[in-house]
Coordinates of C-alpha atoms in Angstrom, one line a residue:
M1 CA -29.5 -8.0 9.7
S2 CA -26.0 -5.9 9.3
A3 CA -24.2 -7.9 6.4
F4 CA -19.9 -8.5 5.9
H5 CA -18.0 -11.3 3.0
T6 CA -14.2 -12.3 3.2
A7 CA -12.6 -13.7 0.2
V8 CA -9.0 -14.9 0.7
Y9 CA -6.5 -15.5 -2.0
P10 CA -3.4 -16.0 -1.9
D11 CA -2.2 -12.6 -1.5
R12 CA -4.5 -10.4 0.3
V13 CA -7.5 -11.6 2.4
E14 CA -10.7 -8.8 0.6
M15 CA -14.1 -8.1 3.3
L16 CA -17.4 -5.9 2.4
T17 CA -19.7 -4.3 4.6
D18 CA -22.2 -1.4 4.2
G19 CA -22.4 0.4 7.2
A20 CA -26.3 0.8 8.7
V21 CA -26.5 1.5 12.8
Y22 CA -29.9 0.6 13.8
R23 CA -32.4 0.7 17.1
N24 CA -33.8 -3.2 17.5
D25 CA -37.2 -1.9 15.1
G26 CA -34.9 -1.3 12.1
T27 CA -35.2 2.9 12.8
L28 CA -31.5 3.3 11.8
I29 CA -29.7 5.4 13.9
G30 CA -26.2 6.1 12.5
I31 CA -24.1 5.4 9.0
Q32 CA -21.1 4.4 9.3
E33 CA -17.8 2.7 7.8
K34 CA -18.0 -0.5 10.4
V35 CA -14.1 -1.5 9.1
W36 CA -11.4 -0.7 11.7
R37 CA -7.5 -0.9 10.5
S38 CA -4.5 -1.9 12.2
S39 CA -1.6 0.0 11.3
D40 CA 1.0 -1.4 12.3
I41 CA 0.5 -5.0 11.0
P42 CA -2.0 -5.8 8.2
L43 CA -4.9 -6.0 9.5
A44 CA -8.8 -5.4 9.4
I45 CA -11.6 -5.9 11.4
T46 CA -14.8 -5.3 10.8
C47 CA -18.2 -6.0 13.7
R48 CA -22.0 -6.8 13.4
G49 CA -24.8 -6.8 16.1
D50 CA -24.7 -5.1 18.9
M51 CA -22.2 -2.1 18.0
R52 CA -21.1 -0.8 21.7
T53 CA -20.1 -3.9 23.5
A54 CA -17.9 -5.2 20.0
G55 CA -16.4 -1.7 20.9
V56 CA -15.1 -2.5 23.5
L57 CA -12.7 -6.1 22.8
I58 CA -11.9 -4.3 18.8
P59 CA -8.8 -1.6 20.7
S60 CA -8.4 -4.9 22.3
I61 CA -8.1 -6.7 19.4
L62 CA -5.5 -3.6 18.1
R63 CA -3.6 -3.2 21.6
V64 CA -2.1 -6.6 21.0
A65 CA -1.7 -6.3 17.1
S66 CA 0.4 -2.8 18.5
A67 CA 3.1 -5.7 19.2
G68 CA 3.9 -5.7 15.3
S69 CA 2.5 -9.9 14.8
F70 CA -0.3 -11.3 13.4
D71 CA 0.7 -15.1 15.0
L72 CA 1.0 -13.2 18.2
M73 CA -1.8 -11.3 18.3
I74 CA -3.2 -14.8 17.4
E75 CA -2.0 -16.5 19.9
L76 CA -2.8 -14.5 22.4
L77 CA -6.9 -13.5 21.7
P78 CA -7.8 -16.6 23.4
D79 CA -7.2 -15.3 26.5
I80 CA -8.4 -11.5 25.5
L81 CA -11.5 -13.7 24.7
A82 CA -11.5 -15.5 28.6
R83 CA -11.7 -12.3 30.2
G84 CA -14.7 -11.1 28.2
K85 CA -16.4 -14.6 28.7
Q86 CA -16.1 -14.2 32.1
R87 CA -17.0 -10.5 31.9
G88 CA -20.8 -11.3 30.2
V89 CA -22.8 -8.3 28.0
P90 CA -25.4 -7.2 28.5
A91 CA -29.5 -9.4 27.5
G92 CA -30.0 -7.8 23.8
R93 CA -26.5 -6.7 23.1
D94 CA -24.6 -9.7 21.7
F95 CA -22.8 -8.6 18.6
E96 CA -20.1 -10.9 16.5
I97 CA -15.9 -10.2 15.3
V98 CA -14.4 -11.2 12.4
I99 CA -11.0 -10.7 11.6
A100 CA -9.1 -10.7 8.3
G101 CA -4.8 -10.6 8.7
I102 CA -1.6 -11.7 6.9
S103 CA 0.1 -13.8 9.2
E104 CA 3.1 -14.5 9.7
T105 CA 3.7 -18.8 9.1
T106 CA 0.1 -19.0 7.0
G107 CA -0.6 -16.0 4.9
P108 CA -3.8 -14.8 3.9
F109 CA -6.4 -15.6 7.0
T110 CA -9.9 -14.9 8.4
A111 CA -11.3 -15.9 11.5
Y112 CA -14.6 -15.0 12.9
L113 CA -15.5 -14.9 16.7
T114 CA -19.3 -14.5 18.7
S115 CA -20.7 -13.4 22.5
T116 CA -23.3 -15.8 21.6
K117 CA -24.4 -18.5 20.3
Y118 CA -26.9 -19.0 17.9
Q119 CA -26.4 -22.0 15.9
E120 CA -24.6 -25.1 15.8
G121 CA -20.1 -24.9 15.5
V122 CA -20.2 -21.9 16.0
D123 CA -19.4 -21.7 20.1
A124 CA -19.7 -17.8 22.1
W125 CA -16.1 -16.6 23.0
T126 CA -14.3 -19.2 20.2
L127 CA -12.3 -17.5 17.3
L128 CA -12.6 -20.2 14.5
N129 CA -10.7 -19.9 11.1
M130 CA -14.2 -19.1 8.4
G131 CA -10.8 -21.4 5.8
T132 CA -11.3 -19.4 2.1
D133 CA -15.3 -17.3 1.9
F134 CA -17.0 -16.2 4.2
G135 CA -19.8 -13.9 4.1
G136 CA -22.7 -13.4 6.7
G137 CA -26.2 -12.1 5.5
M138 CA -29.4 -13.5 3.6
A139 CA -29.6 -16.4 1.8
L140 CA -29.6 -15.7 -2.3
T141 CA -31.2 -18.3 -5.2
E142 CA -29.5 -19.6 -7.9
S143 CA -31.2 -17.4 -10.5
E144 CA -29.2 -14.3 -7.9
L145 CA -26.1 -15.4 -7.4
A146 CA -26.3 -16.4 -11.4
A147 CA -27.2 -12.4 -12.2
L148 CA -23.9 -11.6 -9.8
G149 CA -22.2 -12.7 -13.3
D150 CA -19.6 -15.8 -13.2
I151 CA -17.9 -15.6 -10.2
G152 CA -14.6 -18.0 -10.4
P153 CA -11.3 -18.1 -7.1
E154 CA -10.2 -14.7 -8.1
T155 CA -13.2 -13.3 -9.0
S156 CA -12.3 -9.7 -7.3
L157 CA -15.1 -8.9 -4.2
E158 CA -14.9 -5.7 -5.6
D159 CA -16.4 -6.3 -9.0
I160 CA -19.8 -7.5 -7.3
G161 CA -19.6 -6.4 -3.8
V162 CA -22.9 -3.3 -5.0
P163 CA -24.7 -6.5 -6.8
L164 CA -24.7 -8.8 -3.8
F165 CA -25.5 -6.2 -0.6
E166 CA -28.2 -4.2 -3.3
A167 CA -29.3 -8.8 -3.6
M168 CA -29.0 -9.3 0.5
R169 CA -30.3 -6.0 0.9
R170 CA -33.8 -6.6 -1.0
K171 CA -34.3 -9.5 0.8
K172 CA -35.8 -9.3 5.4
G173 CA -33.8 -11.0 7.9
P174 CA -33.6 -12.7 11.5
N175 CA -30.7 -10.0 13.8
P176 CA -28.5 -13.6 14.3
C177 CA -27.4 -12.0 17.7
R178 CA -31.1 -11.3 18.3
P179 CA -33.6 -14.3 16.8
D180 CA -36.1 -13.3 18.8
L181 CA -36.9 -10.0 17.5
P182 CA -39.2 -9.5 13.9
S183 CA -36.8 -10.0 10.4
L184 CA -36.1 -6.5 9.0
F185 CA -34.4 -4.8 5.3
G186 CA -31.3 -4.2 7.9
I187 CA -28.2 -3.6 5.3
G188 CA -27.8 -0.2 4.1
G189 CA -25.7 3.6 3.8
H190 CA -22.7 1.4 2.3
V191 CA -20.8 -0.9 0.1
D192 CA -17.2 -1.3 1.6
W193 CA -13.9 -2.5 0.1
T194 CA -11.7 -3.2 2.1
V195 CA -8.4 -5.0 1.3
V196 CA -5.6 -6.8 3.5
D197 CA -3.0 -6.9 2.2
A198 CA 1.5 -7.2 2.6
D199 CA 0.7 -3.3 2.6
G200 CA -1.8 -3.4 5.2
A201 CA -5.3 -2.4 5.1
R202 CA -7.1 0.0 3.4
T203 CA -11.1 0.5 2.6
R204 CA -13.0 2.2 -0.2
R205 CA -16.5 3.2 -0.8
L206 CA -18.5 1.1 -3.7
H207 CA -21.0 2.6 -3.5
T208 CA -24.0 4.7 -1.1
W209 CA -27.7 3.9 -0.5
P210 CA -30.3 7.0 0.2
D211 CA -30.7 5.5 3.2
K212 CA -32.1 8.4 6.0
V213 CA -30.7 8.5 9.5
G214 CA -34.7 8.2 11.8
E215 CA -35.6 6.0 8.6
K216 CA -36.7 2.5 7.8
I217 CA -34.7 1.6 5.0
D218 CA -36.6 1.2 2.3
P219 CA -34.6 -0.7 -0.3
F220 CA -37.5 -0.2 -2.7
A221 CA -37.9 3.3 -2.6
A222 CA -35.2 5.0 -6.0
D223 CA -37.4 1.3 -7.1
A224 CA -40.4 4.0 -6.8
V225 CA -38.6 6.4 -7.6
A226 CA -37.8 5.8 -11.1
A227 CA -41.2 4.2 -12.3

């Protein structure tokens, strides 16, 4: 699986994303920035799962955002999702989308949607408010979390993004949209840090891994070289 993580602060939303795009067997077919930013409102979007089908919906969201209101976009999204649900998604091409932005009425905000129901409490094609801290990736043990340092409510994802994603990268996991497939190493390419605040959305690269397109991700390859 790829990974994402969002955190909501009083004045902003921060988002971490990786860059791996791979086949069902884990072979990398591309490494790219997986963040779409609006030029009209403070808004950033990321996705996980099938990039082709998510890539059809994301431009629709950005077009609605071009009206200049985050709240209006959120209000109109259920109609867009209803049309997506009606069209459906080809077998094996489901996806998840995370939206981070600044509401004109409630401030920093994150929302989530998926094209398939893969766990209880998460219905397909339904926009969900994800609160102040939300992520998709491998679960970490208490010792692995402790290794990230003292994490408080004001800790920036910039400070913990690389060790957090490195720890998750070293664990095999399933594709939540394709639980029928074998687990694999799916976090790779790079770690990007995005900030969405009143000034808009911007993304900066925190780290790049030596993963190669055409090969499977090996999170332990650098360890072997160093030894």
